Coordinates of C-alpha atoms in Angstrom, one line a residue:
X1 CA -48.3 -104.6 -6.5
X2 CA -44.9 -103.0 -5.9
X3 CA -43.6 -106.1 -4.2
X4 CA -41.9 -107.6 -7.3
X5 CA -40.1 -104.2 -7.9
X6 CA -39.1 -104.0 -4.3
X7 CA -37.6 -107.5 -4.5
X8 CA -35.5 -106.4 -7.5
X9 CA -34.4 -103.0 -6.2
X10 CA -33.5 -103.5 -2.5
X11 CA -32.1 -100.7 -0.5
X12 CA -31.4 -99.9 3.1
X13 CA -33.9 -97.9 5.0
X14 CA -32.6 -94.7 6.4
X15 CA -33.8 -93.8 9.9
X16 CA -36.2 -90.9 9.5
X17 CA -35.1 -88.0 11.7
X18 CA -38.7 -87.2 12.9
X19 CA -40.0 -90.7 13.5
X20 CA -38.0 -91.7 16.6
X21 CA -35.7 -94.7 17.1
X22 CA -36.9 -97.5 14.8
X23 CA -34.2 -99.9 16.0
X24 CA -31.6 -101.7 14.0
X25 CA -32.5 -102.3 10.4
X26 CA -31.7 -105.1 7.9
X27 CA -31.5 -104.7 4.1
X28 CA -35.2 -105.1 3.0
X29 CA -34.2 -107.7 0.3
X30 CA -33.9 -110.3 3.1
X31 CA -37.7 -110.2 3.6
X32 CA -39.0 -108.3 0.5
X33 CA -39.2 -111.3 -1.7
X34 CA -42.3 -112.4 -3.7
X35 CA -45.0 -113.7 -1.4
X36 CA -47.0 -115.3 -4.3
X37 CA -48.1 -118.9 -3.5
X38 CA -50.6 -120.2 -5.9
X39 CA -52.9 -123.1 -5.2
X40 CA -52.5 -126.0 -7.7
X41 CA -55.0 -126.5 -10.5
X42 CA -55.9 -130.0 -9.2
X43 CA -56.9 -128.4 -5.9
X44 CA -59.2 -125.9 -7.5
X45 CA -60.6 -128.3 -10.1
X46 CA -60.1 -131.9 -8.9
X47 CA -59.7 -134.2 -11.9
X48 CA -59.8 -137.5 -10.2
X49 CA -62.7 -139.2 -8.4
X50 CA -60.5 -141.7 -6.7
X51 CA -60.4 -141.4 -2.8
X52 CA -57.5 -139.3 -1.6
X53 CA -55.5 -140.5 1.4
X54 CA -52.6 -138.7 3.0
X55 CA -50.9 -139.1 6.4
X56 CA -48.5 -136.9 8.3
X57 CA -46.0 -139.7 8.5
X58 CA -45.8 -139.9 4.7
X59 CA -44.8 -136.2 4.5
X60 CA -42.6 -135.4 7.5
X61 CA -40.4 -137.2 9.9
X62 CA -41.1 -136.9 13.6
X63 CA -38.1 -134.5 14.0
X64 CA -39.3 -132.3 11.1
X65 CA -42.9 -132.3 12.5
X66 CA -41.6 -131.2 15.9
X67 CA -39.6 -128.4 14.4
X68 CA -42.5 -127.1 12.4
X69 CA -44.8 -127.4 15.4
X70 CA -42.6 -125.1 17.4
X71 CA -42.1 -122.7 14.5
X72 CA -45.8 -122.4 14.0
X73 CA -46.5 -121.3 17.6
X74 CA -43.5 -119.0 17.5
X75 CA -44.0 -117.2 14.2
X76 CA -47.6 -117.8 13.0
X77 CA -49.9 -118.3 15.9
X78 CA -49.1 -114.9 17.6
X79 CA -50.1 -113.1 14.4
X80 CA -53.2 -115.1 13.5
X81 CA -54.4 -116.9 16.6
X82 CA -56.8 -119.5 15.2
X83 CA -55.9 -122.6 17.4
X84 CA -56.5 -123.2 21.1
X85 CA -53.1 -124.6 21.8
X86 CA -54.0 -126.8 24.9
X87 CA -56.8 -128.5 23.0
X88 CA -54.7 -129.1 19.9
X89 CA -51.7 -130.4 22.0
X90 CA -53.8 -133.1 23.6
X91 CA -54.3 -134.7 20.1
X92 CA -51.0 -133.7 18.6
X93 CA -49.0 -135.4 21.3
X94 CA -50.6 -138.7 20.2
X95 CA -49.0 -138.4 16.8
X96 CA -45.5 -137.7 18.3
X97 CA -45.9 -140.7 20.6
X98 CA -47.0 -143.0 17.8
X99 CA -50.4 -143.5 19.4
X100 CA -53.2 -143.2 16.8
X101 CA -56.7 -143.2 18.4
X102 CA -59.6 -142.3 16.2
X103 CA -59.3 -138.5 16.9
X104 CA -55.7 -138.1 15.9
X105 CA -56.1 -140.1 12.7
X106 CA -59.2 -138.3 11.4
X107 CA -58.9 -136.7 8.0
X108 CA -59.8 -133.2 9.4
X109 CA -57.1 -133.3 12.1
X110 CA -54.5 -134.5 9.5
X111 CA -55.5 -131.5 7.3
X112 CA -55.1 -129.2 10.3
X113 CA -51.7 -130.5 11.2
X114 CA -50.4 -130.2 7.6
X115 CA -51.9 -126.8 7.1
X116 CA -50.1 -125.6 10.3
X117 CA -46.8 -127.1 9.0
X118 CA -47.3 -125.4 5.6
X119 CA -47.8 -122.0 7.3
X120 CA -44.8 -122.6 9.5
X121 CA -42.6 -123.5 6.5
X122 CA -43.6 -120.2 4.8
X123 CA -42.5 -118.3 7.9
X124 CA -39.0 -119.9 8.0
X125 CA -36.0 -117.9 6.9
X126 CA -34.3 -119.0 3.7
X127 CA -31.4 -120.6 5.6
X128 CA -33.4 -122.6 8.1
X129 CA -34.7 -125.3 5.7
X130 CA -31.3 -126.0 4.3
X131 CA -30.0 -126.7 7.8
X132 CA -32.9 -128.5 9.4
X133 CA -34.6 -130.1 6.4
X134 CA -31.7 -130.6 4.0
X135 CA -33.7 -128.8 1.2
X136 CA -34.3 -125.3 0.1
X137 CA -37.3 -123.3 1.3
X138 CA -39.1 -123.3 -2.0
X139 CA -39.1 -127.1 -2.3
X140 CA -40.2 -127.5 1.4
X141 CA -43.1 -125.1 0.9
X142 CA -44.2 -126.7 -2.3
X143 CA -44.1 -130.2 -0.7
X144 CA -46.2 -129.1 2.2
X145 CA -48.6 -127.0 0.1
X146 CA -49.3 -130.1 -2.1
X147 CA -49.7 -132.4 1.0
X148 CA -52.1 -129.9 2.6
X149 CA -54.2 -129.6 -0.5
X150 CA -54.5 -133.4 -0.7
X151 CA -55.4 -133.5 3.0
X152 CA -58.1 -130.8 2.6
X153 CA -59.6 -132.6 -0.4
X154 CA -59.7 -135.8 1.7
X155 CA -61.4 -133.9 4.5
X156 CA -64.0 -132.6 2.0
X157 CA -63.1 -129.0 2.7
X158 CA -65.7 -127.6 0.3
X159 CA -68.5 -129.4 2.0
X160 CA -67.6 -130.0 5.6
X161 CA -68.6 -127.6 8.4
X162 CA -66.4 -129.3 11.0
X163 CA -64.4 -126.8 13.0
X164 CA -61.1 -128.6 12.4
X165 CA -61.6 -128.7 8.6
X166 CA -62.5 -125.0 8.5
X167 CA -59.5 -124.2 10.8
X168 CA -57.3 -126.1 8.4
X169 CA -58.7 -124.3 5.4
X170 CA -58.2 -120.9 7.1
X171 CA -54.6 -121.6 8.1
X172 CA -53.9 -122.9 4.6
X173 CA -55.0 -119.5 3.2
X174 CA -53.0 -117.4 5.8
X175 CA -49.6 -117.6 4.0
X176 CA -51.3 -117.3 0.6
X177 CA -53.3 -114.2 1.4
X178 CA -50.5 -111.8 2.1
X179 CA -49.0 -109.4 -0.4
X180 CA -49.9 -110.9 -3.8
X181 CA -53.4 -112.4 -4.4
X182 CA -55.0 -114.0 -7.4
X183 CA -58.7 -114.4 -8.1
X184 CA -58.4 -118.0 -7.3
X185 CA -57.4 -117.2 -3.7
X186 CA -60.2 -114.6 -3.5
X187 CA -62.7 -117.3 -4.6
X188 CA -61.4 -119.7 -2.0
X189 CA -61.8 -117.0 0.8
X190 CA -65.4 -116.5 -0.5
X191 CA -66.0 -120.2 -0.3
X192 CA -64.7 -120.3 3.3
X193 CA -67.0 -117.4 4.2
X194 CA -70.0 -119.3 3.0
X195 CA -69.0 -122.5 4.8
X196 CA -68.5 -120.5 8.0
X197 CA -71.9 -119.0 7.7
X198 CA -73.4 -122.4 7.0
X199 CA -71.8 -123.6 10.2
X200 CA -73.3 -120.7 12.1
X201 CA -70.0 -119.1 13.0
X202 CA -71.5 -115.7 12.3
X203 CA -74.0 -116.1 15.2
X204 CA -73.4 -115.7 18.9
X205 CA -72.9 -119.3 20.1
X206 CA -73.6 -118.4 23.8
X207 CA -77.4 -118.3 23.2
X208 CA -77.3 -122.1 22.5
X209 CA -75.6 -123.2 25.7
X210 CA -72.3 -123.7 24.0
X211 CA -69.3 -124.0 26.4
X212 CA -67.1 -121.0 26.9
X213 CA -64.1 -122.8 25.2
X214 CA -66.1 -123.6 22.1
X215 CA -67.5 -120.0 21.9
X216 CA -63.9 -118.8 22.1
X217 CA -62.6 -121.1 19.4
X218 CA -65.5 -120.3 17.1
X219 CA -64.8 -116.6 17.6
X220 CA -61.1 -117.1 16.8
X221 CA -62.0 -118.7 13.5
X222 CA -64.8 -116.3 12.5
X223 CA -62.8 -113.1 13.0
X224 CA -59.8 -114.5 11.1
X225 CA -62.2 -115.2 8.2
X226 CA -63.5 -111.7 8.5
X227 CA -59.9 -110.4 8.2
X228 CA -59.3 -112.6 5.1
X229 CA -62.5 -111.4 3.6
X230 CA -61.7 -107.7 3.9
X231 CA -58.0 -108.2 2.9
X232 CA -59.0 -110.0 -0.4
X233 CA -61.6 -107.3 -1.0
X234 CA -58.9 -104.6 -0.8
X235 CA -56.6 -106.5 -3.1
X236 CA -59.0 -107.6 -5.8
X237 CA -61.7 -105.0 -5.7
X238 CA -65.1 -106.7 -5.0
X239 CA -67.1 -105.5 -2.0
X240 CA -66.7 -107.5 1.2
X241 CA -68.9 -110.5 1.5
X242 CA -69.3 -109.9 5.3
X243 CA -71.1 -106.8 6.5
X244 CA -71.2 -105.4 10.0
X245 CA -74.9 -106.1 10.4
X246 CA -74.6 -109.7 9.1
X247 CA -73.2 -111.2 12.3
X248 CA -73.4 -110.9 16.0
X249 CA -70.5 -113.2 17.1
X250 CA -68.7 -111.4 19.9
X251 CA -64.9 -110.8 19.8
X252 CA -62.8 -113.5 21.5
X253 CA -61.8 -112.6 25.1
X254 CA -58.4 -111.1 25.7
X255 CA -57.2 -114.1 27.7
X256 CA -54.4 -116.7 27.5
X257 CA -55.2 -120.1 26.2
X258 CA -54.5 -121.7 29.5
X259 CA -57.3 -119.7 31.1
X260 CA -59.8 -122.2 29.8
X261 CA -58.1 -125.1 31.5
X262 CA -59.4 -124.2 34.9
X263 CA -62.9 -124.8 36.2
X264 CA -63.7 -121.1 36.7
X265 CA -64.9 -118.8 33.9
X266 CA -62.0 -116.9 32.3
X267 CA -61.8 -113.1 33.1
X268 CA -60.6 -110.8 30.2
X269 CA -57.3 -109.1 30.9
X270 CA -56.2 -105.6 30.3
X271 CA -52.6 -106.6 29.7
X272 CA -50.8 -108.7 27.1
X273 CA -52.1 -112.2 26.4
X274 CA -52.0 -114.8 23.6
X275 CA -54.9 -113.0 22.0
X276 CA -53.8 -109.4 22.1
X277 CA -52.1 -109.0 18.7
X278 CA -54.9 -110.8 16.9
X279 CA -57.6 -108.8 18.8
X280 CA -55.8 -105.6 17.7
X281 CA -56.0 -106.7 14.1
X282 CA -59.7 -107.8 14.4
X283 CA -60.8 -104.6 16.0
X284 CA -59.1 -102.5 13.4
X285 CA -60.5 -104.7 10.7
X286 CA -64.0 -103.8 11.9
X287 CA -63.1 -100.1 11.7
X288 CA -62.1 -100.6 8.1
X289 CA -65.3 -102.5 7.5
X290 CA -67.2 -99.5 8.9
X291 CA -65.3 -97.2 6.6
X292 CA -66.4 -99.2 3.6
X293 CA -70.0 -98.7 4.7
X294 CA -69.5 -95.0 5.4
X295 CA -67.9 -94.3 2.0
X296 CA -71.1 -95.7 0.4
X297 CA -73.1 -93.4 2.7
X298 CA -70.9 -90.4 1.6
X299 CA -71.5 -91.3 -2.1
X300 CA -75.3 -91.3 -1.4
X301 CA -74.9 -88.0 0.6
X302 CA -76.7 -89.5 3.6
X303 CA -73.8 -88.4 5.9
X304 CA -71.0 -85.9 5.8
X305 CA -67.3 -86.0 6.0
X306 CA -67.1 -84.3 9.4
X307 CA -69.4 -86.9 11.0
X308 CA -67.5 -89.8 9.4
X309 CA -64.1 -88.5 10.5
X310 CA -65.4 -88.0 14.1
X311 CA -66.7 -91.6 14.1
X312 CA -63.4 -93.0 12.8
X313 CA -61.3 -90.9 15.2
X314 CA -63.4 -92.1 18.2
X315 CA -62.9 -95.8 17.1
X316 CA -59.1 -95.2 16.7
X317 CA -58.9 -93.7 20.2
X318 CA -60.8 -96.7 21.6
X319 CA -58.2 -99.1 20.2
X320 CA -55.3 -97.0 21.3
X321 CA -56.5 -96.7 24.9
X322 CA -57.6 -100.3 25.1
X323 CA -54.4 -101.9 23.8
X324 CA -51.6 -99.7 22.7
X325 CA -51.0 -97.8 26.0
X326 CA -50.2 -101.1 27.7
X327 CA -47.6 -102.3 25.2
X328 CA -43.9 -102.6 26.1
X329 CA -41.5 -102.0 23.1
X330 CA -38.7 -103.8 24.8
X331 CA -40.6 -107.0 24.3
X332 CA -40.4 -107.8 20.5
X333 CA -43.8 -109.3 20.0
X334 CA -45.4 -106.3 21.7
X335 CA -43.4 -104.0 19.6
X336 CA -44.6 -105.9 16.6
X337 CA -48.2 -105.4 17.8
X338 CA -47.7 -101.7 18.2
X339 CA -46.2 -101.3 14.7
X340 CA -49.0 -103.4 13.2
X341 CA -51.6 -101.2 14.9
X342 CA -49.8 -98.0 13.7
X343 CA -49.7 -99.3 10.1
X344 CA -53.4 -100.3 10.1
X345 CA -54.8 -97.3 12.0
X346 CA -52.9 -94.8 9.9
X347 CA -54.8 -96.1 6.9
X348 CA -58.2 -95.2 8.3
X349 CA -58.4 -91.4 7.6
X350 CA -56.8 -91.7 4.1
X351 CA -59.3 -94.4 3.2
X352 CA -62.0 -91.7 3.4
X353 CA -60.1 -88.6 2.4
X354 CA -58.7 -90.1 -0.9
X355 CA -62.2 -89.8 -2.4
X356 CA -62.1 -86.0 -1.9
X357 CA -58.5 -85.6 -3.1
X358 CA -58.2 -83.3 -6.2
X359 CA -54.6 -82.5 -7.1
X360 CA -55.8 -80.1 -9.8
X361 CA -57.6 -77.9 -7.3
X362 CA -55.8 -75.4 -5.2
X363 CA -57.6 -74.4 -2.0
X364 CA -57.1 -74.5 1.7
X365 CA -59.3 -77.6 2.0
X366 CA -57.3 -79.5 -0.6
X367 CA -54.1 -78.4 1.0
X368 CA -55.2 -79.8 4.3
X369 CA -56.4 -83.0 2.7
X370 CA -53.0 -83.4 0.9
X371 CA -51.0 -82.8 4.1
X372 CA -53.1 -85.3 6.1
X373 CA -52.8 -88.0 3.5
X374 CA -49.1 -87.4 3.1
X375 CA -48.4 -87.5 6.8
X376 CA -50.5 -90.7 7.3
X377 CA -48.9 -92.3 4.2
X378 CA -45.5 -91.8 5.7
X379 CA -46.6 -93.2 9.0
X380 CA -48.0 -96.3 7.3
X381 CA -44.8 -96.9 5.3
X382 CA -42.4 -96.2 8.2
X383 CA -44.2 -98.7 10.5
X384 CA -44.4 -101.3 7.7
X385 CA -40.7 -100.8 6.8
X386 CA -39.8 -101.4 10.4
X387 CA -41.9 -104.5 10.6
X388 CA -40.0 -105.9 7.6
X389 CA -36.4 -104.8 8.6
X390 CA -36.0 -104.6 12.4
X391 CA -33.7 -107.3 13.6
X392 CA -35.8 -108.0 16.7
X393 CA -38.9 -108.6 14.6
X394 CA -37.4 -111.2 12.2
X395 CA -39.6 -114.1 13.3
X396 CA -42.7 -112.1 12.2
X397 CA -41.3 -110.2 9.2
X398 CA -42.7 -112.8 6.8
X399 CA -46.3 -111.6 7.4
X400 CA -45.5 -107.9 7.0
X401 CA -46.6 -107.7 3.3
X402 CA -50.2 -108.5 4.5
X403 CA -50.5 -105.1 6.0
X404 CA -48.8 -102.9 3.3
X405 CA -47.5 -103.1 -0.2
X406 CA -46.4 -99.4 -0.4
X407 CA -49.2 -98.3 -2.8
X408 CA -49.1 -94.9 -1.0
X409 CA -45.6 -94.3 -2.4
X410 CA -47.2 -93.1 -5.6
X411 CA -48.8 -90.2 -3.8
X412 CA -45.5 -89.4 -1.9
X413 CA -43.6 -89.5 -5.2
X414 CA -45.9 -86.9 -6.8
X415 CA -46.0 -84.6 -3.8
X416 CA -42.2 -84.7 -3.4
X417 CA -41.8 -84.1 -7.1
X418 CA -44.1 -81.0 -6.8
X419 CA -42.3 -79.7 -3.7
X420 CA -38.8 -81.2 -3.2
X421 CA -38.3 -79.0 -0.1
X422 CA -41.6 -79.9 1.7
X423 CA -41.4 -80.3 5.5
X424 CA -41.4 -84.1 5.4
X425 CA -39.0 -84.3 2.4
X426 CA -36.4 -86.3 4.4
X427 CA -38.9 -88.9 5.5
X428 CA -40.3 -89.2 2.0
X429 CA -36.9 -89.6 0.5
X430 CA -36.0 -92.3 3.0
X431 CA -39.2 -94.3 2.1
X432 CA -38.5 -93.9 -1.6
X433 CA -35.0 -95.2 -1.1
X434 CA -36.4 -98.1 0.9
X435 CA -38.9 -99.1 -1.8
X436 CA -36.9 -98.4 -5.0
X437 CA -33.3 -98.6 -3.7
X438 CA -30.8 -95.9 -2.8
X439 CA -29.6 -93.5 -5.6
X440 CA -26.9 -90.9 -5.1
X441 CA -25.8 -87.9 -7.0
X442 CA -29.1 -86.5 -8.2
X443 CA -31.7 -84.2 -6.8
X444 CA -34.9 -85.3 -5.1
X445 CA -37.0 -83.8 -7.9
X446 CA -35.0 -85.6 -10.6
X447 CA -35.1 -88.8 -8.6
X448 CA -38.9 -88.7 -8.3
X449 CA -39.2 -87.7 -11.9
X450 CA -37.1 -90.6 -13.1
X451 CA -39.2 -93.1 -11.0
X452 CA -42.5 -91.6 -12.3
X453 CA -41.2 -91.7 -15.8
X454 CA -40.1 -95.3 -15.4
X455 CA -43.6 -96.3 -14.0
X456 CA -45.3 -94.3 -16.8
X457 CA -43.3 -96.1 -19.5
X458 CA -43.9 -99.5 -18.0
X459 CA -47.6 -98.7 -17.6
X460 CA -47.8 -97.5 -21.2
X461 CA -46.0 -100.6 -22.5
X462 CA -48.4 -102.8 -20.4
X463 CA -51.5 -101.1 -21.8
X464 CA -50.2 -101.5 -25.4
X465 CA -49.5 -105.1 -24.8
X466 CA -52.9 -105.8 -23.3
X467 CA -54.6 -103.6 -25.8
X468 CA -56.4 -101.7 -23.1
X469 CA -59.2 -99.4 -24.2
X470 CA -59.4 -96.3 -22.0
X471 CA -62.5 -94.1 -21.6
X472 CA -61.6 -90.5 -20.7
X473 CA -63.5 -88.9 -17.8
X474 CA -65.1 -86.2 -20.0
X475 CA -68.2 -87.7 -21.7
X476 CA -67.7 -85.4 -24.7
X477 CA -64.5 -87.2 -25.5
X478 CA -66.1 -90.7 -25.5
X479 CA -65.8 -90.9 -29.2
X480 CA -62.1 -90.1 -29.0
X481 CA -61.2 -92.9 -26.5
X482 CA -57.8 -94.4 -27.2
X483 CA -55.1 -96.1 -25.2
X484 CA -53.4 -93.4 -23.1
X485 CA -49.8 -92.4 -23.7
X486 CA -48.2 -92.4 -20.3
X487 CA -45.0 -90.7 -21.4
X488 CA -47.1 -87.8 -22.8
X489 CA -49.0 -87.7 -19.6
X490 CA -45.8 -87.4 -17.6
X491 CA -44.6 -84.5 -19.8
X492 CA -48.0 -82.7 -19.3
X493 CA -47.6 -83.2 -15.6
X494 CA -44.0 -81.9 -15.6
X495 CA -44.9 -78.8 -17.6
X496 CA -48.0 -78.0 -15.5
X497 CA -45.8 -78.2 -12.4
X498 CA -43.3 -75.8 -13.8
X499 CA -46.2 -73.4 -14.4
X500 CA -47.2 -73.7 -10.7
X501 CA -50.2 -76.0 -11.2
X502 CA -50.9 -79.4 -9.7
X503 CA -53.0 -80.7 -12.6
X504 CA -52.1 -82.6 -15.6
X505 CA -53.9 -80.0 -17.7
X506 CA -51.7 -77.1 -18.9
X507 CA -53.0 -73.5 -18.8
X508 CA -52.7 -73.1 -22.6
X509 CA -52.9 -75.5 -25.5
X510 CA -55.2 -78.6 -25.9
X511 CA -55.8 -81.1 -23.2
X512 CA -54.1 -84.4 -23.8
X513 CA -57.1 -86.6 -24.9
X514 CA -55.4 -89.7 -23.4
X515 CA -55.5 -88.3 -19.9
X516 CA -58.2 -85.6 -19.8
X517 CA -58.2 -83.9 -16.5
X518 CA -57.2 -86.9 -14.4
X519 CA -54.2 -86.4 -12.2
X520 CA -51.2 -88.5 -13.4
X521 CA -50.8 -90.2 -10.0
X522 CA -54.5 -91.1 -9.9
X523 CA -54.5 -92.3 -13.5
X524 CA -51.4 -94.4 -13.0
X525 CA -52.7 -96.1 -9.8
X526 CA -56.1 -96.8 -11.4
X527 CA -54.5 -98.4 -14.5
X528 CA -52.2 -100.5 -12.4
X529 CA -55.1 -101.6 -10.1
X530 CA -57.0 -102.8 -13.2
X531 CA -54.0 -104.9 -14.4
X532 CA -54.4 -107.7 -11.7
X533 CA -50.7 -108.4 -12.1
X534 CA -47.8 -108.3 -9.7
X535 CA -45.1 -105.7 -10.4
X536 CA -42.6 -108.5 -11.1
X537 CA -44.9 -109.9 -13.8
X538 CA -45.5 -106.4 -15.1
X539 CA -41.8 -105.5 -15.5
X540 CA -40.9 -108.8 -17.1
X541 CA -43.8 -109.2 -19.6
X542 CA -42.7 -110.9 -22.8
X543 CA -42.9 -108.9 -26.0
X544 CA -45.9 -110.8 -27.4
X545 CA -49.3 -109.8 -28.8
X546 CA -52.3 -111.5 -27.3
X547 CA -55.3 -112.0 -29.6
X548 CA -57.8 -111.5 -26.7
X549 CA -57.1 -109.6 -23.5
X550 CA -57.4 -111.9 -20.5
X551 CA -59.1 -109.3 -18.4
X552 CA -62.4 -107.5 -18.7
X553 CA -61.5 -103.9 -19.3
X554 CA -64.3 -101.3 -19.9
X555 CA -64.9 -100.4 -23.5

């Protein structure tokens, strides 16, 4: 959500004094550009019944195809390992050698090749297409997106349960399901989940005498779909379609692709392989899926916070001991894997504790919750900022927005505004500068106040434009519901802070009916989450009046 604002307000990340050596940094504006790639309307709702034909030759020259092939296995495959490279190469080489047997010319394989080229094009830097393809990156991505969509339609991607077609569909969604998602992309992920279940990917294939290689390939695809399902759930709000007790497909083995080319059964490795980074993501995804289930149990009071935290901490330690202790930071891809794990694991505890966070309450328990969430939020953002800006991680920086869009910066802003001299103030200030750009000559508190006020004003303008109806938390005020005034809410928060409180409610005088007793940071985040708009769209909305709001807000 903050991505559009980040793209407008680039700043250089300062190395936090307490976080160790993060390596050389680049200005975040090189990588923090909009990640929004929308599917075309004709792909979502085909208007023509005429048969669609597309070939790789009609889209790319042999030289361009070779360049994108190597780019895919350099910048995309290590992050989302969906393809068994030796198997793919046996058919792909036939295209490069102008040999077209039935396998290489099938519609499903054409869709797979073009989807891989599309993902590879998205991972390119902005200068590479100009040098190697004599066009800008935007034009190259659009050309390959359109060609991939035509190839998927030709392969009947909404009906087919062929592995190649589903692999092509999943890879087509990888560059789209990163920082900014629309409901269209969420719907496509949902369709892919159903297709995968129809193909039986959610069931252990070993019980049906399937070969070890096919078991491995099916596992690769299924767990990538699981990741997409949970990621779109977090971005758009609906519950995950896939639940932990809905499938029994085992995780892929931690082996190199070449291990399946021998006659003997592959033996899982404890070290780094082609699968390791993807396995780290998949195992942490299952921890996040468990947290979703445990939060429902907490709401129903069938478990308690202590038991849930112990379960999460045990799962975290399992991942750390299984993978992270063997990583070597001097190898860039392994450093990328460690930072990815840090970013995703640091989210686990705040995902549970945020439900119990009450800024208006002052107690030892609340102070401990606030400190824990603040420390983990800073860990998340520092790891994510390094993934985006470290010079040795440039090949994989394009995928960093998938893991983090800096939503936790809201909480950090509020906490730093309340206590400008808190122990982690230097780290928090560095992250604020990274997200919003560097600003000199003003105090930390004034800086945070200016940003909160700016966000409040923009949120207030948005709600007026969209004619949002807001229902205060207190049921007694239901009849007084009216669009909240964010500027007034900010002033209430500032005054209460000066009186030594954390709440938006002052000790004397009436409560602001627009805000009630809801903390400002909580209120702002909830309203922005309902908007379903990118920050770039939010900040650049035209001054127009819509007769009917395009979203379903509560009355």
